[in-house]
PDB file of C-alpha atoms and ligand atoms in Angstrom:
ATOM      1  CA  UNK W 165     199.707  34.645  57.861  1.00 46.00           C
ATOM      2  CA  UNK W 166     200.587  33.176  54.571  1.00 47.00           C
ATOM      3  CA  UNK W 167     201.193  35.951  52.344  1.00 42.00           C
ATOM      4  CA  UNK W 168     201.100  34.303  49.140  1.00 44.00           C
ATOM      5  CA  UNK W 169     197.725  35.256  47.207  1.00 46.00           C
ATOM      6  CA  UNK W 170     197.945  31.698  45.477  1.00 67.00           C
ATOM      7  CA  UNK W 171     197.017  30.354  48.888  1.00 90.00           C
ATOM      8  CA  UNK W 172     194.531  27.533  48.961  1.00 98.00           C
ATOM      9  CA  UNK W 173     192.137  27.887  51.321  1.00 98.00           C
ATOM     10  CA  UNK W 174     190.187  25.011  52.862  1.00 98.00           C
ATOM     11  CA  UNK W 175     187.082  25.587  54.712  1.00 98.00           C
ATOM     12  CA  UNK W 176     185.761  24.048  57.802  1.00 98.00           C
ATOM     13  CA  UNK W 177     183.110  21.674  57.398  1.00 98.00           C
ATOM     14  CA  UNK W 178     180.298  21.739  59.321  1.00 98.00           C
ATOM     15  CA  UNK W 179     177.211  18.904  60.340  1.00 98.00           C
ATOM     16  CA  UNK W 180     174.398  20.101  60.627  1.00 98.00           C
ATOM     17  CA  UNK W 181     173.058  16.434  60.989  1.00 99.00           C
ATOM     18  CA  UNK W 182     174.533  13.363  61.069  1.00 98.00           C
ATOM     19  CA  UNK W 183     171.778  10.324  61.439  1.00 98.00           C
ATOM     20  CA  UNK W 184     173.638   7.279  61.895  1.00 98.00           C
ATOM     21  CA  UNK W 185     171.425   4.913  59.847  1.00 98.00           C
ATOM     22  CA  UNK W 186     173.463   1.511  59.079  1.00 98.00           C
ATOM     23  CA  UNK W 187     176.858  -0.648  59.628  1.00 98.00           C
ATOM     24  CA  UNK W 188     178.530  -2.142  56.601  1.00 97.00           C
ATOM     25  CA  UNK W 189     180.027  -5.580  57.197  1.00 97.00           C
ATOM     26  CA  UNK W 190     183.269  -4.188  56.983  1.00 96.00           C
ATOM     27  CA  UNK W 191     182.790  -1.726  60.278  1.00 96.00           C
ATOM     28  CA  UNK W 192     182.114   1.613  57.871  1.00 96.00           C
ATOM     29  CA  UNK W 193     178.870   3.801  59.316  1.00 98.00           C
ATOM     30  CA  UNK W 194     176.130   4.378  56.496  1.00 98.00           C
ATOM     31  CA  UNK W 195     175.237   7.882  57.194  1.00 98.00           C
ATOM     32  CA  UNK W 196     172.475  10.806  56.460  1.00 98.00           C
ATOM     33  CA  UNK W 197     174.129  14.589  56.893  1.00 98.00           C
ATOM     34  CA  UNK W 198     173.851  18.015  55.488  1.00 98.00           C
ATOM     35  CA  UNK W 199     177.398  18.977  55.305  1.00 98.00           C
ATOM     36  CA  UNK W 200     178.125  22.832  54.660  1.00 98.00           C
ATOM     37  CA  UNK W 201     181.057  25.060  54.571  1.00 98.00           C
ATOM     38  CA  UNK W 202     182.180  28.032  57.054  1.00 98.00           C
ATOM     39  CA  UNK W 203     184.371  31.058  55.931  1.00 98.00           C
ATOM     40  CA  UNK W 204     186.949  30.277  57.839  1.00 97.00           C
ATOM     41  CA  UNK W 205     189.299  27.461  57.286  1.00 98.00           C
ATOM     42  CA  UNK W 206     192.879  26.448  57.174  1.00 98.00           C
ATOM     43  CA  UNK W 207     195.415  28.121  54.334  1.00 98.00           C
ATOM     44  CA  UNK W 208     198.099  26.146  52.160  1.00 98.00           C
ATOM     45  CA  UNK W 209     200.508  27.669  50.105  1.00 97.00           C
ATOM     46  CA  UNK W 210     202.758  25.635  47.670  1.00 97.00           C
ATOM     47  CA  UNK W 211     205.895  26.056  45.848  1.00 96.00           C
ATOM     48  CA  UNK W 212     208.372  24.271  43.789  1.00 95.00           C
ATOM     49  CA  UNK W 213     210.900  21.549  45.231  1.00 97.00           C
ATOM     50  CA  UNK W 214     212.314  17.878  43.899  1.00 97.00           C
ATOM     51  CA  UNK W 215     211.019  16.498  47.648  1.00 98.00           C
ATOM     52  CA  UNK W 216     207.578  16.626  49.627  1.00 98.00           C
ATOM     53  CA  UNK W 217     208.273  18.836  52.637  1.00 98.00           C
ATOM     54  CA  UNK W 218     205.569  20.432  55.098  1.00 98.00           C
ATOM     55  CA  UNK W 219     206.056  23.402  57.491  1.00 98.00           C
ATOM     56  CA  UNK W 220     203.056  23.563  59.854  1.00 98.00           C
ATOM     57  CA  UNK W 221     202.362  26.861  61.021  1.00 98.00           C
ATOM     58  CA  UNK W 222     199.255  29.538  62.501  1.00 98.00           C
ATOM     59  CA  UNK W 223     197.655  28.943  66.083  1.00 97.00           C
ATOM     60  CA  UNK W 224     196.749  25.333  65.747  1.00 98.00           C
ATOM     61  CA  UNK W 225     200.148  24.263  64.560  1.00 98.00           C
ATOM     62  CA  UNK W 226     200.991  22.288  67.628  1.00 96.00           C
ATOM     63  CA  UNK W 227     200.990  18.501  67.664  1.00 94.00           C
ATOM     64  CA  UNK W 228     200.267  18.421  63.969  1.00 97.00           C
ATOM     65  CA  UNK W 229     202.599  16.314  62.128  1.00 97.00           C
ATOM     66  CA  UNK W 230     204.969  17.451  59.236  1.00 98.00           C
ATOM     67  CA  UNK W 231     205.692  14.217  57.408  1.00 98.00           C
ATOM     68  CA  UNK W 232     203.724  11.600  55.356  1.00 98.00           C
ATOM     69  CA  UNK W 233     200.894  11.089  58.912  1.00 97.00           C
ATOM     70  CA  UNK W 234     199.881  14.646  57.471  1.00 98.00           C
ATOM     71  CA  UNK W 235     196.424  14.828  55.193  1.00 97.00           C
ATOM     72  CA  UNK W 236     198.457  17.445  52.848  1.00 98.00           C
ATOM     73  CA  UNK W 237     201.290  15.141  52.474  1.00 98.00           C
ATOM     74  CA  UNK W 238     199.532  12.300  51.576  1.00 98.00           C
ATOM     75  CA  UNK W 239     197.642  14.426  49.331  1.00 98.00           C
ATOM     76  CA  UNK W 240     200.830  15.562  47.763  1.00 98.00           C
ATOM     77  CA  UNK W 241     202.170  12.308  47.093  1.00 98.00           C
ATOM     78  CA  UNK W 242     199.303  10.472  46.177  1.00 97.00           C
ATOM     79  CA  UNK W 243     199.078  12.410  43.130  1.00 97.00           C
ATOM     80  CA  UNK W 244     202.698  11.859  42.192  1.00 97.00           C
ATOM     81  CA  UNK W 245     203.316  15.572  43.065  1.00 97.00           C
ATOM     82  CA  UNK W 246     206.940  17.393  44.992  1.00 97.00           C
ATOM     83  CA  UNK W 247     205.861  20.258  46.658  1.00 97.00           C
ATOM     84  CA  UNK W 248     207.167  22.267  49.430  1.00 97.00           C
ATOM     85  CA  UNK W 249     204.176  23.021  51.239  1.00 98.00           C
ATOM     86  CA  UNK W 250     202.905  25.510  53.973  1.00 98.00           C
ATOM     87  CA  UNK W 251     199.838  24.774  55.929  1.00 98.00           C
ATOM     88  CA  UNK W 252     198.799  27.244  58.220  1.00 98.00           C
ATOM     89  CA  UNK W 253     196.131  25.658  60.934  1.00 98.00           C
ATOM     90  CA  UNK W 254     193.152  27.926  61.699  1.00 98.00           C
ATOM     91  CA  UNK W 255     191.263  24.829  62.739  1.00 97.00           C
ATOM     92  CA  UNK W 256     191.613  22.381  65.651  1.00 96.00           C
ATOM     93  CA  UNK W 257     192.314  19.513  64.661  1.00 91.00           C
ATOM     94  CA  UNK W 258     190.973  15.804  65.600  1.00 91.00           C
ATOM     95  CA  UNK W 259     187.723  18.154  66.068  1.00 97.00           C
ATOM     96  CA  UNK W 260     184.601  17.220  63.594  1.00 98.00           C
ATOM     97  CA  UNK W 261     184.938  19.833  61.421  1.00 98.00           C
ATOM     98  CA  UNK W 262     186.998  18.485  58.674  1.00 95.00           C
ATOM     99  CA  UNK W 263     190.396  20.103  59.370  1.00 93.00           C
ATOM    100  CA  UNK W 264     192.987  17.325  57.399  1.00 96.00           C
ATOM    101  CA  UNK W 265     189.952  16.527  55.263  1.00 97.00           C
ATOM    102  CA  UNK W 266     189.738  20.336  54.020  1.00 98.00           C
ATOM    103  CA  UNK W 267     192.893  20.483  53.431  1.00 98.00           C
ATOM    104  CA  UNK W 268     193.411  17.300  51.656  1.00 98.00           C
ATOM    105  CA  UNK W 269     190.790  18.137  49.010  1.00 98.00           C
ATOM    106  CA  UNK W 270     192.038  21.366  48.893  1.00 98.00           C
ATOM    107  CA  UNK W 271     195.592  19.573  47.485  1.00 98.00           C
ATOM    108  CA  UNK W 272     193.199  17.499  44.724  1.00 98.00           C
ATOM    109  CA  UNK W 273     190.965  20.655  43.883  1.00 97.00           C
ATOM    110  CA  UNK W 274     194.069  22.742  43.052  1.00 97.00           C
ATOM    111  CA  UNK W 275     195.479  19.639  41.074  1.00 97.00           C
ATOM    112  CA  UNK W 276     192.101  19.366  39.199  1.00 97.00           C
ATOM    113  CA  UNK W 277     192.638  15.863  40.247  1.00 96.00           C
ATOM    114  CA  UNK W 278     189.973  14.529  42.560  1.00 95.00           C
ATOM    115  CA  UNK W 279     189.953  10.344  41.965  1.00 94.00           C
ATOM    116  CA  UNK W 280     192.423   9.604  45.475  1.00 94.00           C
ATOM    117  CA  UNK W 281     189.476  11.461  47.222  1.00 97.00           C
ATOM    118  CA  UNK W 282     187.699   8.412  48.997  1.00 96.00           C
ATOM    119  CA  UNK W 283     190.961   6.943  49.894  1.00 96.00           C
ATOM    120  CA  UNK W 284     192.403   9.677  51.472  1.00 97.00           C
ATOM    121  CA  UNK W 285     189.113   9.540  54.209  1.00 95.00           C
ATOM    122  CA  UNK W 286     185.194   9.572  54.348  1.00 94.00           C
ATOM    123  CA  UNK W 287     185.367  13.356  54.532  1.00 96.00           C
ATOM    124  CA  UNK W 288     187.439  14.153  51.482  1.00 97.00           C
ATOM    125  CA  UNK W 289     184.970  13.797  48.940  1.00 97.00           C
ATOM    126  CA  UNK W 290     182.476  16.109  50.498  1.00 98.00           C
ATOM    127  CA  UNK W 291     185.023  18.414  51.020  1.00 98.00           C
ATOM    128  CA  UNK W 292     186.263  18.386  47.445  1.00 97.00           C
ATOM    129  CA  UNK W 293     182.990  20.698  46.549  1.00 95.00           C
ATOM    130  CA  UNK W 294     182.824  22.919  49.636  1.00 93.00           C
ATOM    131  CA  UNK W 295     179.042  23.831  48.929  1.00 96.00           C
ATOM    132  CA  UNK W 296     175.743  22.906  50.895  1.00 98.00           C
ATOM    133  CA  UNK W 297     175.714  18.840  50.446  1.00 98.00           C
ATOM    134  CA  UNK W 298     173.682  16.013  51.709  1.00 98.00           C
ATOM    135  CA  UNK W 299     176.122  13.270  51.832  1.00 98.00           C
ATOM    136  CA  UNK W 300     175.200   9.575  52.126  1.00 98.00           C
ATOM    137  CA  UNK W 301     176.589   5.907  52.265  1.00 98.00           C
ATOM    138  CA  UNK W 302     180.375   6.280  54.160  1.00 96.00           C
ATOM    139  CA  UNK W 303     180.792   9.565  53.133  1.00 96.00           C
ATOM    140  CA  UNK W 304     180.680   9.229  48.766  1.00 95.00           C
ATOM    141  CA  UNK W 305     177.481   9.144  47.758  1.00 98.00           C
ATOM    142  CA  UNK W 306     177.140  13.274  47.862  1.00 98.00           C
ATOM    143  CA  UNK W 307     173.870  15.389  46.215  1.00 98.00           C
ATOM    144  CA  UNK W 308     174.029  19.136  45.871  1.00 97.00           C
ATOM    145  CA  UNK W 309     170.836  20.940  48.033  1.00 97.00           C
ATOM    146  CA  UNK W 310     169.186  23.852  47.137  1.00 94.00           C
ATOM    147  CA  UNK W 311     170.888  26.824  48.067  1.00 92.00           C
ATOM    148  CA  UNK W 312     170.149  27.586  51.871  1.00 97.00           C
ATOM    149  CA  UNK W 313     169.526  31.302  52.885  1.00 97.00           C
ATOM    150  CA  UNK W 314     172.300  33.213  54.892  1.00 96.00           C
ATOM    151  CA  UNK W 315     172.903  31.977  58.214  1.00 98.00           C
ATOM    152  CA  UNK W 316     175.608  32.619  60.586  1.00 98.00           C
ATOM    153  CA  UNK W 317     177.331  29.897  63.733  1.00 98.00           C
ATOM    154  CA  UNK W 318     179.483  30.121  66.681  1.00 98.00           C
ATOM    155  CA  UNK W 319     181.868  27.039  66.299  1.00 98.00           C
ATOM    156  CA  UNK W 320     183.058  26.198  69.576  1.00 98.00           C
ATOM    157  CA  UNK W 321     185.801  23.893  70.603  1.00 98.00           C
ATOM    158  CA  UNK W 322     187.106  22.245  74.267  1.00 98.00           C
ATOM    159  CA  UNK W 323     190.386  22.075  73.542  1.00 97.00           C
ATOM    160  CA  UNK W 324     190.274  18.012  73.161  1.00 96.00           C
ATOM    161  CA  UNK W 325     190.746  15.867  70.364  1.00 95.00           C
ATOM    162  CA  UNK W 326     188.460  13.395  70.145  1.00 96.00           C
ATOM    163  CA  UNK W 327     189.101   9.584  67.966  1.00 96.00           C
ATOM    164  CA  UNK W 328     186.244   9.021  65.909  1.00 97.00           C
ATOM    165  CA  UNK W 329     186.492   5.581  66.000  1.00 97.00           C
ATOM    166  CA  UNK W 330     185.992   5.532  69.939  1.00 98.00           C
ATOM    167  CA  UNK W 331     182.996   7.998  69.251  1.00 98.00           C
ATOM    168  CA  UNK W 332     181.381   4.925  66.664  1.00 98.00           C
ATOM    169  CA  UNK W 333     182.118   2.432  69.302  1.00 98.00           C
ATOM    170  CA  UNK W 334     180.168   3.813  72.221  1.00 98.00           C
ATOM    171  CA  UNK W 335     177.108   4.017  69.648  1.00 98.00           C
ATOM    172  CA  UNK W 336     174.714   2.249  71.133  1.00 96.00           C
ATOM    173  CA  UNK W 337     172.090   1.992  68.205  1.00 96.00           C
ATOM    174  CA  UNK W 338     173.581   1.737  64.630  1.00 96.00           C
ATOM    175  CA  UNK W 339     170.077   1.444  62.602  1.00 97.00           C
ATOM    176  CA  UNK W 340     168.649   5.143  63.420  1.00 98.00           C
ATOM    177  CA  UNK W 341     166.340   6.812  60.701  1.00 98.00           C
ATOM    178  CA  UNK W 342     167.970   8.805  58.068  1.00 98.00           C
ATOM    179  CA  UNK W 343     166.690  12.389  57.218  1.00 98.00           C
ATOM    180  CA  UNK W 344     163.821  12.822  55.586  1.00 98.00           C
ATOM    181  CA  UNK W 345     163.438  11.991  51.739  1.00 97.00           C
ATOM    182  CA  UNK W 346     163.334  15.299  50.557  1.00 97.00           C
ATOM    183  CA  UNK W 347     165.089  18.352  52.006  1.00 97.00           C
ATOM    184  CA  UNK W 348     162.865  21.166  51.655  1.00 96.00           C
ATOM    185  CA  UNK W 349     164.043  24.649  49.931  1.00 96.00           C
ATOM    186  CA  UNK W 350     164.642  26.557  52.393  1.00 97.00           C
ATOM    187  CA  UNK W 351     163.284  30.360  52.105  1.00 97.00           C
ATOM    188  CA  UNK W 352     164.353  31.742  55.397  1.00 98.00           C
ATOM    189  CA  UNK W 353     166.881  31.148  58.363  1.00 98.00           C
ATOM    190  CA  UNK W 354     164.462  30.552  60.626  1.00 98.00           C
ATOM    191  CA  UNK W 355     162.818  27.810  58.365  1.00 98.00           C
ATOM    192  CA  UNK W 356     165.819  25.711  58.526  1.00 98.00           C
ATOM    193  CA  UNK W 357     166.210  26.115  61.734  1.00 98.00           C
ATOM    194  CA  UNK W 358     162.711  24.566  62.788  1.00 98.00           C
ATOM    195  CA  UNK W 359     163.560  21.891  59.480  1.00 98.00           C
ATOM    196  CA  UNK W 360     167.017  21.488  61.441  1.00 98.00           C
ATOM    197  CA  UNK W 361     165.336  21.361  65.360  1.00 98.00           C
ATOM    198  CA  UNK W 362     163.801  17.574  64.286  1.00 98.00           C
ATOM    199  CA  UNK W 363     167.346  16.733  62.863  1.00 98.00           C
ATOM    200  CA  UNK W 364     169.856  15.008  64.926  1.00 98.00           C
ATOM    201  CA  UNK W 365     173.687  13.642  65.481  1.00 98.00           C
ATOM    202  CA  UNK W 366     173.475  10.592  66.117  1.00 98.00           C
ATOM    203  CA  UNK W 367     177.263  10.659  67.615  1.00 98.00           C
ATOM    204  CA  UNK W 368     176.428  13.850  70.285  1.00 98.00           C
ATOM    205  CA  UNK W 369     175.804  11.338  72.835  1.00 98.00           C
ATOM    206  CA  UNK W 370     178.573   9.027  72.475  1.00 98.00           C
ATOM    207  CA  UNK W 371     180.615  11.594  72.020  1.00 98.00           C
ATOM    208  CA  UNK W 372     179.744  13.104  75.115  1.00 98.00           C
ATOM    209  CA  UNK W 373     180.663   9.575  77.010  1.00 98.00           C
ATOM    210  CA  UNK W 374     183.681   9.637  75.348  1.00 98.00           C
ATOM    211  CA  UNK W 375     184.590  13.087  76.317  1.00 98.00           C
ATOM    212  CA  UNK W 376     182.278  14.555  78.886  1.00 98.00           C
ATOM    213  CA  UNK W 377     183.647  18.230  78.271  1.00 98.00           C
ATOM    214  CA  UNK W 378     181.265  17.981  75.209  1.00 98.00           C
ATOM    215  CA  UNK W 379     178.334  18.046  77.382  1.00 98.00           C
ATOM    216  CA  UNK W 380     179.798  21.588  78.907  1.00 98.00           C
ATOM    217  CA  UNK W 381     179.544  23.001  75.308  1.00 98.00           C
ATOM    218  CA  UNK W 382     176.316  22.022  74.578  1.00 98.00           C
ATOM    219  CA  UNK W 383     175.208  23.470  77.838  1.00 98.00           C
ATOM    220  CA  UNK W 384     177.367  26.515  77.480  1.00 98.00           C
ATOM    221  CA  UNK W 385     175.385  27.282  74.135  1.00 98.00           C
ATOM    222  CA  UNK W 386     171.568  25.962  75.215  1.00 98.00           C
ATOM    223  CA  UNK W 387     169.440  28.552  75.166  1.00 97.00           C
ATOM    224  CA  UNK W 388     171.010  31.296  73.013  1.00 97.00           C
ATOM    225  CA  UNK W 389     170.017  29.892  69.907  1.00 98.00           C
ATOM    226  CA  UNK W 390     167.371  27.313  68.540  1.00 97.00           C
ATOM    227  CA  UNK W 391     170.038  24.944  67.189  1.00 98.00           C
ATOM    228  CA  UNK W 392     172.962  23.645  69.429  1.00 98.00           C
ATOM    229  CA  UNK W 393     174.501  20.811  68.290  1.00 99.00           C
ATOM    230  CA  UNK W 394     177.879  19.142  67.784  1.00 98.00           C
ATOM    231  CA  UNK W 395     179.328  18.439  64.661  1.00 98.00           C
ATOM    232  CA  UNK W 396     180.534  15.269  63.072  1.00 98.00           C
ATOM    233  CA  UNK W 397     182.208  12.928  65.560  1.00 98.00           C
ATOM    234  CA  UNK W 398     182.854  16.701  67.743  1.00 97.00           C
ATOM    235  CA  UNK W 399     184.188  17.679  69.987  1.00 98.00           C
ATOM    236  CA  UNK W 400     183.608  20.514  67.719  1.00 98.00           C
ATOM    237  CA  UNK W 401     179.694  21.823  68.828  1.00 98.00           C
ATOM    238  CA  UNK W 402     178.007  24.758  66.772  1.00 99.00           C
ATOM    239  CA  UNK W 403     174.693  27.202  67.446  1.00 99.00           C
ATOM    240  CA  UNK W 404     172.744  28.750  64.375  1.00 99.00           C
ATOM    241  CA  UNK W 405     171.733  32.629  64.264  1.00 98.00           C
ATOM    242  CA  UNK W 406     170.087  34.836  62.333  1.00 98.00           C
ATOM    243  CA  UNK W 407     172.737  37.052  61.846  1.00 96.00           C
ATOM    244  CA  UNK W 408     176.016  37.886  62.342  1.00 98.00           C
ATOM    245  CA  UNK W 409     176.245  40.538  64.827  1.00 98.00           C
ATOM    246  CA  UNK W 410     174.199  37.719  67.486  1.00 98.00           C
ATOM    247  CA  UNK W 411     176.760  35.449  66.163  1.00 98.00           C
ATOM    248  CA  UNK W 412     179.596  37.316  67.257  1.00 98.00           C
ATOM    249  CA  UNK W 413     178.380  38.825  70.711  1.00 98.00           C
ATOM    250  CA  UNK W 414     177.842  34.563  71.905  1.00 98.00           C
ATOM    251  CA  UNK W 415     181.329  34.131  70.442  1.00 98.00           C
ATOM    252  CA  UNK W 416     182.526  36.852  72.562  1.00 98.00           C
ATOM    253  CA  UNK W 417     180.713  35.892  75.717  1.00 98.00           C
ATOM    254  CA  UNK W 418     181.463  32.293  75.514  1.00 98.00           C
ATOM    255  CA  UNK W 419     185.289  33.148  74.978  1.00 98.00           C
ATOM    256  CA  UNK W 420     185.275  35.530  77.725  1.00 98.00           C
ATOM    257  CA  UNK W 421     183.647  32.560  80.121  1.00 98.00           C
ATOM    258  CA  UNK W 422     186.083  29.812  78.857  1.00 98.00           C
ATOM    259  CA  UNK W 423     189.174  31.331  77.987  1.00 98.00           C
ATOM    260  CA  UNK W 424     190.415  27.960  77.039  1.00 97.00           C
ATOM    261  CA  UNK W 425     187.776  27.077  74.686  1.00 98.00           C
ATOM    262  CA  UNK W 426     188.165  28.268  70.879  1.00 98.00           C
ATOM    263  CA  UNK W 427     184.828  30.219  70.190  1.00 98.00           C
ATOM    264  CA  UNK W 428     184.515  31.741  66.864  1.00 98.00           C
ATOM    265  CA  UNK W 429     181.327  33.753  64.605  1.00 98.00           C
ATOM    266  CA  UNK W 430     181.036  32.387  61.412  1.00 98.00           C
ATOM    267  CA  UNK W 431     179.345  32.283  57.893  1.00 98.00           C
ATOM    268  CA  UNK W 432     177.867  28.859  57.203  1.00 98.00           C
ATOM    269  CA  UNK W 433     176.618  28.380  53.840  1.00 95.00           C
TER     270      UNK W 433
HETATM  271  O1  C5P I 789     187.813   7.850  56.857  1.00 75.15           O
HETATM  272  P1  C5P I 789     188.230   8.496  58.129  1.00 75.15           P
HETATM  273  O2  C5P I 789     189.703   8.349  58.395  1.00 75.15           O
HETATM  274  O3  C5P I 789     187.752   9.885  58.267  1.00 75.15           O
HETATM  275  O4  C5P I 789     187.484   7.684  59.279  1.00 75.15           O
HETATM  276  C1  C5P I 789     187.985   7.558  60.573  1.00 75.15           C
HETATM  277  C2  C5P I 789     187.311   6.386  61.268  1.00 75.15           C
HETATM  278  O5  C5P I 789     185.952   6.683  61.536  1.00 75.15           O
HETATM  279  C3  C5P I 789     187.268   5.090  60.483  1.00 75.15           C
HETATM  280  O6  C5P I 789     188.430   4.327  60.666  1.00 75.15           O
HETATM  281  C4  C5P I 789     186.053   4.393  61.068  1.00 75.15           C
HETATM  282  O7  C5P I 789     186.388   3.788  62.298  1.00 75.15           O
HETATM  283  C5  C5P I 789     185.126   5.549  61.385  1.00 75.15           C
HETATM  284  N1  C5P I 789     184.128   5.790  60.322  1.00 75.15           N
HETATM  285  C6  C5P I 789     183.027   4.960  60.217  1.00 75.15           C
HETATM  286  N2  C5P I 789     182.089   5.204  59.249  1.00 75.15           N
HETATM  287  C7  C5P I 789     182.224   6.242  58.408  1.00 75.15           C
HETATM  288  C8  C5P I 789     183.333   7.111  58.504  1.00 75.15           C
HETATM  289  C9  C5P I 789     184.276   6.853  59.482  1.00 75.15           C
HETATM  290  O8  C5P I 789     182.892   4.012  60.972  1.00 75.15           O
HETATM  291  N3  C5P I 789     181.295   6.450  57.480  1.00 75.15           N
END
């Protein structure tokens, strides 16, 4: 761990829809999603040098790269920044839950400076925040919601990396229907849930072409919970409780099935 209290943290992001409503000319997705935040996430630590360097390290550390291909890096330099920089990977990466997109924004949030957002991926700007969002357009056009109540997830990962851009190709229908207008305020868990249950991802089922293991998760979590889904482009999938002790005993059970898999409890808010 990352002993440095400065640390910047940079939470996982989490879909609870993504309605795939439009195609700009220049191949970009228009999209509808509720975006929120876990607490758990990946930690960077930063201290003084004349050159950019990156040490990768924490369970997720392998395959990730440690030069200017890295989110952080890019971050780094982009704002004109020389940093020697730790990033410690809680979070798969390549895995719909924001990973080099968290930590990205968490480089411009600690900067105060958040302009390179857009370019630095669709993600980054909803990231930037890390609070409850409905985020439109490619990714930009972002609008605060009304607090949700406490609700806890179990994230739960394969142990693939999926390419969004495969994911986008094998969508069959580009022109889906967005969310509704309004999101309602939610007053209980169980509210947003039944809200949530008439939601979709519009990239689940290309995704699961793409990478039938997918399919396993979803499976793997039907029927413990009234909202299974994946997230973003996956091959991260998620499943909504009430609270947290339910939370962790699925974790626990679905880790104990699939020792491969990553299956964690977490806060969503
Ligand atoms: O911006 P980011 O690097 O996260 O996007 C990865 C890829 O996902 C893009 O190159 C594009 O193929 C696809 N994408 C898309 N529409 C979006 C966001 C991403 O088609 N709104």
């Amino acid at each position: 761990m990352i002993s440095d209290k400065a640390a910047l943290f940079a939470p996982a992001k989490v879909n609870l829809t993504l309605h795939v409503t439009g195609q700009r000319d220049d191949g970009y997705h228009l999209l509808d999603s509720l975006v929120v935040f876990a607490d758990l996430g990946d930690r960077i630590s930063l201290g003084p040098a004349d050159e950019i360097s990156l040490d990768v390290t924490g369970p997720f550390a392998r395959g990730v790269p440690t030069d200017a291909r890295n989110s952080v890096w890019q971050a780094v330099e982009m704002l004109g920044e020389r940093r020697a920089i730790t990033l410690e990977k809680n979070l798969p990466n390549g895995a719909g839950i924001g990973g080099g997109s968290a930590d990205a924004a968490a480089i411009l949030r600690h900067f105060g400076r958040v302009e390179p957002a857009a370019d630095l991926g669709a993600d980054v700007p909803v990231c930037l925040l890390s609070r409850a969002q409905r985020m439109r357009g490619i990714g930009g056009k972002l609008d605060e919601v009304t607090a949700l109540p406490p609700f806890w997830a179990v994230l739960v990962n394969p142990g693939i990396t999926v390419a969004t851009p495969d994911v986008f190709k094998a969508l069959e229908n580009r022109g889906n229907p967005p969310m509704p207008d309004a999101i309602p305020a939610f007053e209980t868990a169980g509210a947003l849930f039944d809200w949530l249950a008439h939601m979709r991802n519009d990239l689940q089922s290309p995704a699961c072409k793409v990478a039938p293991v997918i399919a396993q998760v979803l499976t793997a979590l039907s029927g413990r919970s009234p909202v299974v889904r994946m997230s973003g482009s996956g091959a991260t999938c998620f499943a909504l409780f009430q609270n947290h002790t339910e939370a962790v005993t699925v974790a626990k059970d679905i880790q104990e099935q699939k020792p491969d898999w990553w299956a964690v409890a977490c806060r969503l808010s």
